Every structure is written in C-alpha cells, then in structure tokens.
Tab-separated table of N, CA and C in Angstrom:
chain	number	residue	atom	x	y	z
A	230	PRO	N	29.969	-22.917	15.442
A	230	PRO	CA	31.358	-22.480	15.228
A	230	PRO	C	31.916	-23.074	13.943
A	231	GLY	N	32.838	-22.392	13.343
A	231	GLY	CA	33.473	-22.881	12.127
A	231	GLY	C	32.689	-22.507	10.887
A	232	GLU	N	33.245	-22.902	9.761
A	232	GLU	CA	32.623	-22.612	8.475
A	232	GLU	C	31.348	-23.438	8.289
A	233	ILE	N	30.415	-22.858	7.592
A	233	ILE	CA	29.170	-23.545	7.247
A	233	ILE	C	29.389	-24.175	5.876
A	234	ALA	N	29.320	-25.497	5.817
A	234	ALA	CA	29.602	-26.208	4.571
A	234	ALA	C	28.580	-25.888	3.476
A	235	ASP	N	27.312	-25.826	3.837
A	235	ASP	CA	26.257	-25.611	2.849
A	235	ASP	C	25.221	-24.639	3.421
A	236	PRO	N	25.416	-23.323	3.222
A	236	PRO	CA	24.477	-22.342	3.775
A	236	PRO	C	23.035	-22.560	3.307
A	237	ARG	N	22.852	-22.992	2.063
A	237	ARG	CA	21.492	-23.199	1.545
A	237	ARG	C	20.781	-24.298	2.331
A	238	ALA	N	21.472	-25.395	2.577
A	238	ALA	CA	20.863	-26.491	3.335
A	238	ALA	C	20.557	-26.056	4.767
A	239	GLY	N	21.451	-25.285	5.357
A	239	GLY	CA	21.227	-24.789	6.712
A	239	GLY	C	20.009	-23.883	6.797
A	240	VAL	N	19.858	-22.996	5.820
A	240	VAL	CA	18.716	-22.083	5.796
A	240	VAL	C	17.430	-22.865	5.539
A	241	LYS	N	17.488	-23.833	4.647
A	241	LYS	CA	16.298	-24.645	4.353
A	241	LYS	C	15.817	-25.348	5.621
A	242	ASP	N	16.742	-25.992	6.342
A	242	ASP	CA	16.378	-26.689	7.574
A	242	ASP	C	15.833	-25.721	8.627
A	243	ALA	N	16.502	-24.590	8.792
A	243	ALA	CA	16.062	-23.604	9.785
A	243	ALA	C	14.689	-23.035	9.427
A	244	ALA	N	14.465	-22.743	8.153
A	244	ALA	CA	13.175	-22.194	7.725
A	244	ALA	C	12.049	-23.194	7.985
A	245	GLU	N	12.289	-24.460	7.704
A	245	GLU	CA	11.273	-25.481	7.963
A	245	GLU	C	10.988	-25.587	9.457
A	246	HIS	N	12.038	-25.562	10.262
A	246	HIS	CA	11.886	-25.654	11.713
A	246	HIS	C	11.079	-24.469	12.253
A	247	TYR	N	11.472	-23.258	11.885
A	247	TYR	CA	10.783	-22.077	12.391
A	247	TYR	C	9.374	-21.931	11.820
A	248	ALA	N	9.139	-22.438	10.614
A	248	ALA	CA	7.781	-22.422	10.058
A	248	ALA	C	6.864	-23.294	10.902
A	249	ARG	N	7.352	-24.482	11.294
A	249	ARG	CA	6.550	-25.356	12.149
A	249	ARG	C	6.337	-24.733	13.525
A	250	LEU	N	7.374	-24.103	14.048
A	250	LEU	CA	7.321	-23.536	15.393
A	250	LEU	C	6.509	-22.241	15.464
A	251	LEU	N	6.691	-21.342	14.498
A	251	LEU	CA	6.105	-20.005	14.571
A	251	LEU	C	4.891	-19.790	13.677
A	252	LEU	N	4.922	-20.334	12.469
A	252	LEU	CA	3.853	-20.046	11.518
A	252	LEU	C	2.643	-20.947	11.689
A	253	LYS	N	2.878	-22.237	11.747
A	253	LYS	CA	1.804	-23.225	11.883
A	253	LYS	C	0.698	-22.994	10.859
A	254	GLY	N	1.092	-22.699	9.628
A	254	GLY	CA	0.129	-22.410	8.579
A	254	GLY	C	-0.494	-23.662	7.993
A	255	ASP	N	-1.683	-23.495	7.454
A	255	ASP	CA	-2.330	-24.600	6.757
A	255	ASP	C	-1.645	-24.848	5.413
A	256	ARG	N	-1.164	-23.771	4.810
A	256	ARG	CA	-0.401	-23.859	3.561
A	256	ARG	C	0.795	-22.926	3.705
A	257	VAL	N	1.990	-23.476	3.541
A	257	VAL	CA	3.214	-22.675	3.630
A	257	VAL	C	3.951	-22.832	2.308
A	258	LYS	N	4.279	-21.694	1.695
A	258	LYS	CA	4.902	-21.702	0.374
A	258	LYS	C	6.215	-20.922	0.426
A	259	VAL	N	7.239	-21.437	-0.257
A	259	VAL	CA	8.502	-20.714	-0.397
A	259	VAL	C	8.291	-19.631	-1.449
A	260	VAL	N	8.560	-18.369	-1.074
A	260	VAL	CA	8.377	-17.266	-2.010
A	260	VAL	C	9.708	-16.646	-2.444
A	261	ASP	N	10.803	-17.034	-1.791
A	261	ASP	CA	12.129	-16.549	-2.178
A	261	ASP	C	13.162	-17.509	-1.606
A	262	ASP	N	14.140	-17.864	-2.400
A	262	ASP	CA	15.226	-18.747	-1.967
A	262	ASP	C	16.422	-18.425	-2.843
A	263	ARG	N	17.448	-17.775	-2.245
A	263	ARG	CA	18.577	-17.343	-3.075
A	263	ARG	C	19.828	-17.128	-2.220
A	264	PRO	N	20.969	-17.197	-2.874
A	264	PRO	CA	22.202	-16.862	-2.157
A	264	PRO	C	22.296	-15.354	-1.922
A	265	VAL	N	22.943	-14.980	-0.842
A	265	VAL	CA	23.263	-13.588	-0.544
A	265	VAL	C	24.750	-13.534	-0.235
A	266	ALA	N	25.310	-12.351	-0.203
A	266	ALA	CA	26.739	-12.206	0.080
A	266	ALA	C	27.073	-12.907	1.396
A	267	GLY	N	27.900	-13.932	1.323
A	267	GLY	CA	28.333	-14.641	2.521
A	267	GLY	C	27.308	-15.569	3.118
A	268	GLY	N	26.264	-15.961	2.372
A	268	GLY	CA	25.271	-16.857	2.960
A	268	GLY	C	24.118	-17.168	2.045
A	269	HIS	N	22.945	-17.311	2.644
A	269	HIS	CA	21.751	-17.690	1.894
A	269	HIS	C	20.529	-17.152	2.625
A	270	THR	N	19.432	-16.936	1.887
A	270	THR	CA	18.188	-16.467	2.486
A	270	THR	C	17.005	-17.217	1.884
A	271	ARG	N	15.973	-17.382	2.693
A	271	ARG	CA	14.740	-18.050	2.241
A	271	ARG	C	13.569	-17.358	2.921
A	272	ALA	N	12.498	-17.141	2.149
A	272	ALA	CA	11.283	-16.528	2.696
A	272	ALA	C	10.094	-17.448	2.457
A	273	LEU	N	9.220	-17.509	3.450
A	273	LEU	CA	8.037	-18.348	3.399
A	273	LEU	C	6.794	-17.500	3.642
A	274	LEU	N	5.708	-17.874	2.996
A	274	LEU	CA	4.425	-17.223	3.204
A	274	LEU	C	3.441	-18.286	3.672
A	275	ALA	N	2.830	-18.049	4.838
A	275	ALA	CA	1.863	-18.994	5.401
A	275	ALA	C	0.459	-18.446	5.232
A	276	ARG	N	-0.427	-19.319	4.840
A	276	ARG	CA	-1.845	-18.971	4.727
A	276	ARG	C	-2.632	-19.920	5.629
A	277	TYR	N	-3.753	-19.418	6.108
A	277	TYR	CA	-4.550	-20.149	7.081
A	277	TYR	C	-5.967	-20.328	6.565
A	278	ASP	N	-6.584	-21.472	6.884
A	278	ASP	CA	-7.944	-21.756	6.426
A	278	ASP	C	-8.997	-21.066	7.282
A	279	ASP	N	-8.668	-20.744	8.530
A	279	ASP	CA	-9.654	-20.068	9.371
A	279	ASP	C	-9.777	-18.600	8.974
A	280	VAL	N	-10.766	-17.926	9.493
A	280	VAL	CA	-10.992	-16.525	9.127
A	280	VAL	C	-10.313	-15.556	10.082
A	281	VAL	N	-9.732	-16.063	11.144
A	281	VAL	CA	-9.106	-15.212	12.155
A	281	VAL	C	-7.677	-14.840	11.764
A	282	ASN	N	-6.902	-15.815	11.354
A	282	ASN	CA	-5.490	-15.587	11.035
A	282	ASN	C	-5.319	-15.055	9.629
A	283	ARG	N	-4.543	-13.986	9.520
A	283	ARG	CA	-4.199	-13.439	8.215
A	283	ARG	C	-2.842	-14.001	7.813
A	284	PRO	N	-2.461	-13.913	6.538
A	284	PRO	CA	-1.192	-14.478	6.096
A	284	PRO	C	-0.004	-13.966	6.930
A	285	ALA	N	0.976	-14.843	7.093
A	285	ALA	CA	2.193	-14.513	7.834
A	285	ALA	C	3.401	-14.736	6.928
A	286	TYR	N	4.466	-13.994	7.175
A	286	TYR	CA	5.664	-14.004	6.347
A	286	TYR	C	6.873	-14.251	7.248
A	287	LEU	N	7.728	-15.166	6.853
A	287	LEU	CA	8.938	-15.489	7.597
A	287	LEU	C	10.128	-15.450	6.655
A	288	ARG	N	11.173	-14.712	7.023
A	288	ARG	CA	12.425	-14.721	6.267
A	288	ARG	C	13.524	-15.204	7.200
A	289	VAL	N	14.309	-16.164	6.705
A	289	VAL	CA	15.453	-16.700	7.444
A	289	VAL	C	16.695	-16.436	6.607
A	290	THR	N	17.685	-15.788	7.209
A	290	THR	CA	18.932	-15.471	6.514
A	290	THR	C	20.108	-15.979	7.345
A	291	LEU	N	21.011	-16.663	6.689
A	291	LEU	CA	22.242	-17.123	7.321
A	291	LEU	C	23.395	-16.384	6.671
A	292	VAL	N	24.182	-15.687	7.469
A	292	VAL	CA	25.355	-14.990	6.955
A	292	VAL	C	26.579	-15.506	7.692
A	293	THR	N	27.683	-15.616	6.960
A	293	THR	CA	28.941	-16.059	7.548
A	293	THR	C	30.028	-15.053	7.215
A	294	THR	N	30.911	-14.862	8.165
A	294	THR	CA	32.063	-14.000	7.941
A	294	THR	C	33.141	-14.360	8.953
A	295	GLY	N	34.350	-14.457	8.484
A	295	GLY	CA	35.464	-14.751	9.369
A	295	GLY	C	35.315	-16.039	10.163
A	296	GLY	N	34.686	-17.044	9.575
A	296	GLY	CA	34.513	-18.315	10.266
A	296	GLY	C	33.381	-18.329	11.276
A	297	LYS	N	32.627	-17.240	11.372
A	297	LYS	CA	31.494	-17.183	12.290
A	297	LYS	C	30.211	-17.060	11.484
A	298	ALA	N	29.126	-17.548	12.077
A	298	ALA	CA	27.840	-17.526	11.383
A	298	ALA	C	26.777	-16.903	12.268
A	299	ALA	N	25.804	-16.274	11.629
A	299	ALA	CA	24.645	-15.722	12.340
A	299	ALA	C	23.386	-16.076	11.559
A	300	LEU	N	22.380	-16.511	12.284
A	300	LEU	CA	21.082	-16.803	11.703
A	300	LEU	C	20.140	-15.686	12.130
A	301	VAL	N	19.531	-15.021	11.139
A	301	VAL	CA	18.664	-13.874	11.401
A	301	VAL	C	17.254	-14.236	10.943
A	302	LEU	N	16.269	-14.011	11.826
A	302	LEU	CA	14.874	-14.305	11.512
A	302	LEU	C	14.074	-13.023	11.461
A	303	GLY	N	13.166	-12.945	10.504
A	303	GLY	CA	12.220	-11.844	10.440
A	303	GLY	C	10.827	-12.428	10.265
A	304	LEU	N	9.865	-11.953	11.037
A	304	LEU	CA	8.514	-12.498	11.003
A	304	LEU	C	7.496	-11.362	10.974
A	305	LEU	N	6.526	-11.475	10.075
A	305	LEU	CA	5.430	-10.506	9.987
A	305	LEU	C	4.102	-11.241	10.056
A	306	GLN	N	3.202	-10.710	10.847
A	306	GLN	CA	1.839	-11.234	10.866
A	306	GLN	C	0.946	-10.112	11.331
A	307	PRO	N	0.117	-9.543	10.503
A	307	PRO	CA	-0.191	-9.988	9.149
A	307	PRO	C	0.871	-9.533	8.147
A	308	GLU	N	0.978	-10.284	7.085
A	308	GLU	CA	1.904	-9.966	5.994
A	308	GLU	C	1.257	-8.918	5.114
A	309	GLU	N	1.958	-7.821	4.905
A	309	GLU	CA	1.501	-6.754	4.009
A	309	GLU	C	2.685	-6.309	3.164
A	310	THR	N	2.443	-5.849	1.962
A	310	THR	CA	3.503	-5.531	1.011
A	310	THR	C	4.510	-4.528	1.565
A	311	ALA	N	4.067	-3.415	2.097
A	311	ALA	CA	4.987	-2.386	2.596
A	311	ALA	C	5.821	-2.909	3.760
A	312	ALA	N	5.187	-3.645	4.653
A	312	ALA	CA	5.914	-4.205	5.793
A	312	ALA	C	6.921	-5.252	5.325
A	313	ARG	N	6.536	-6.059	4.339
A	313	ARG	CA	7.448	-7.073	3.812
A	313	ARG	C	8.665	-6.409	3.172
A	314	GLN	N	8.446	-5.368	2.402
A	314	GLN	CA	9.564	-4.665	1.770
A	314	GLN	C	10.498	-4.068	2.818
A	315	ALA	N	9.940	-3.507	3.880
A	315	ALA	CA	10.765	-2.940	4.951
A	315	ALA	C	11.564	-4.038	5.659
A	316	LEU	N	10.908	-5.147	5.978
A	316	LEU	CA	11.601	-6.257	6.620
A	316	LEU	C	12.697	-6.803	5.733
A	317	ASP	N	12.405	-7.005	4.457
A	317	ASP	CA	13.411	-7.517	3.533
A	317	ASP	C	14.605	-6.565	3.441
A	318	GLY	N	14.372	-5.262	3.500
A	318	GLY	CA	15.464	-4.292	3.488
A	318	GLY	C	16.360	-4.412	4.704
A	319	VAL	N	15.748	-4.564	5.855
A	319	VAL	CA	16.524	-4.752	7.102
A	319	VAL	C	17.315	-6.056	7.034
A	320	MET	N	16.647	-7.112	6.598
A	320	MET	CA	17.304	-8.430	6.531
A	320	MET	C	18.458	-8.411	5.522
A	321	ALA	N	18.308	-7.694	4.425
A	321	ALA	CA	19.368	-7.624	3.410
A	321	ALA	C	20.596	-6.899	3.942
A	322	SER	N	20.412	-6.050	4.938
A	322	SER	CA	21.560	-5.304	5.475
A	322	SER	C	22.385	-6.126	6.462
A	323	ALA	N	21.904	-7.300	6.844
A	323	ALA	CA	22.660	-8.154	7.775
A	323	ALA	C	23.937	-8.629	7.117
A	324	ARG	N	25.033	-8.353	7.742
A	324	ARG	CA	26.334	-8.775	7.210
A	324	ARG	C	27.117	-9.419	8.305
C-alpha cells in the first residue's frame, strides 16, 4: 500500500527473488532494465549447464497508479525470440 519510493530498487529485489525461486539458472544475466510509465521493468535470461534445460526468460514489471502498485511477472521456458517479443508486448501494456 502507498507510494513506492524507488520502483527500480523494488523491481531489482523482486527480479532477484523470482530468479532464485523460478529460474534457478547456472548463469543469469540482466538483458533489460529501464523505467516505464509509472514504474520500472527488468528482464533476466537464465542459461543452464545441463543439456536438458533450455534458456529461460523472466520479466518483472512494477507499475504504480493512484497510490497503488502492481507487480507483474512474465516467464518463458524455453526462451525464443517470437515468444519473448509477444510477452514483452503484453507486459508493456500493463498500466
């Protein structure tokens, strides 16, 4: 509840938390980190050393409006360009 003092810090913390919880990648890299209207977004790409798991993609977006906040998560596994573009489009529409 209330205003979010630092949306970037909130998204960074949430992305790290969900990366540990959902991705569990051997190598996790930030591929996008930027402000959006009323908030902030960050995307991570996880790669795995085993041959079974294919790369995974996680986008975390925090939007605020009228003193309320929403955290939106998008996850793809396997990560593919067309699917990533579609997910990013949906996530960008969150207001």
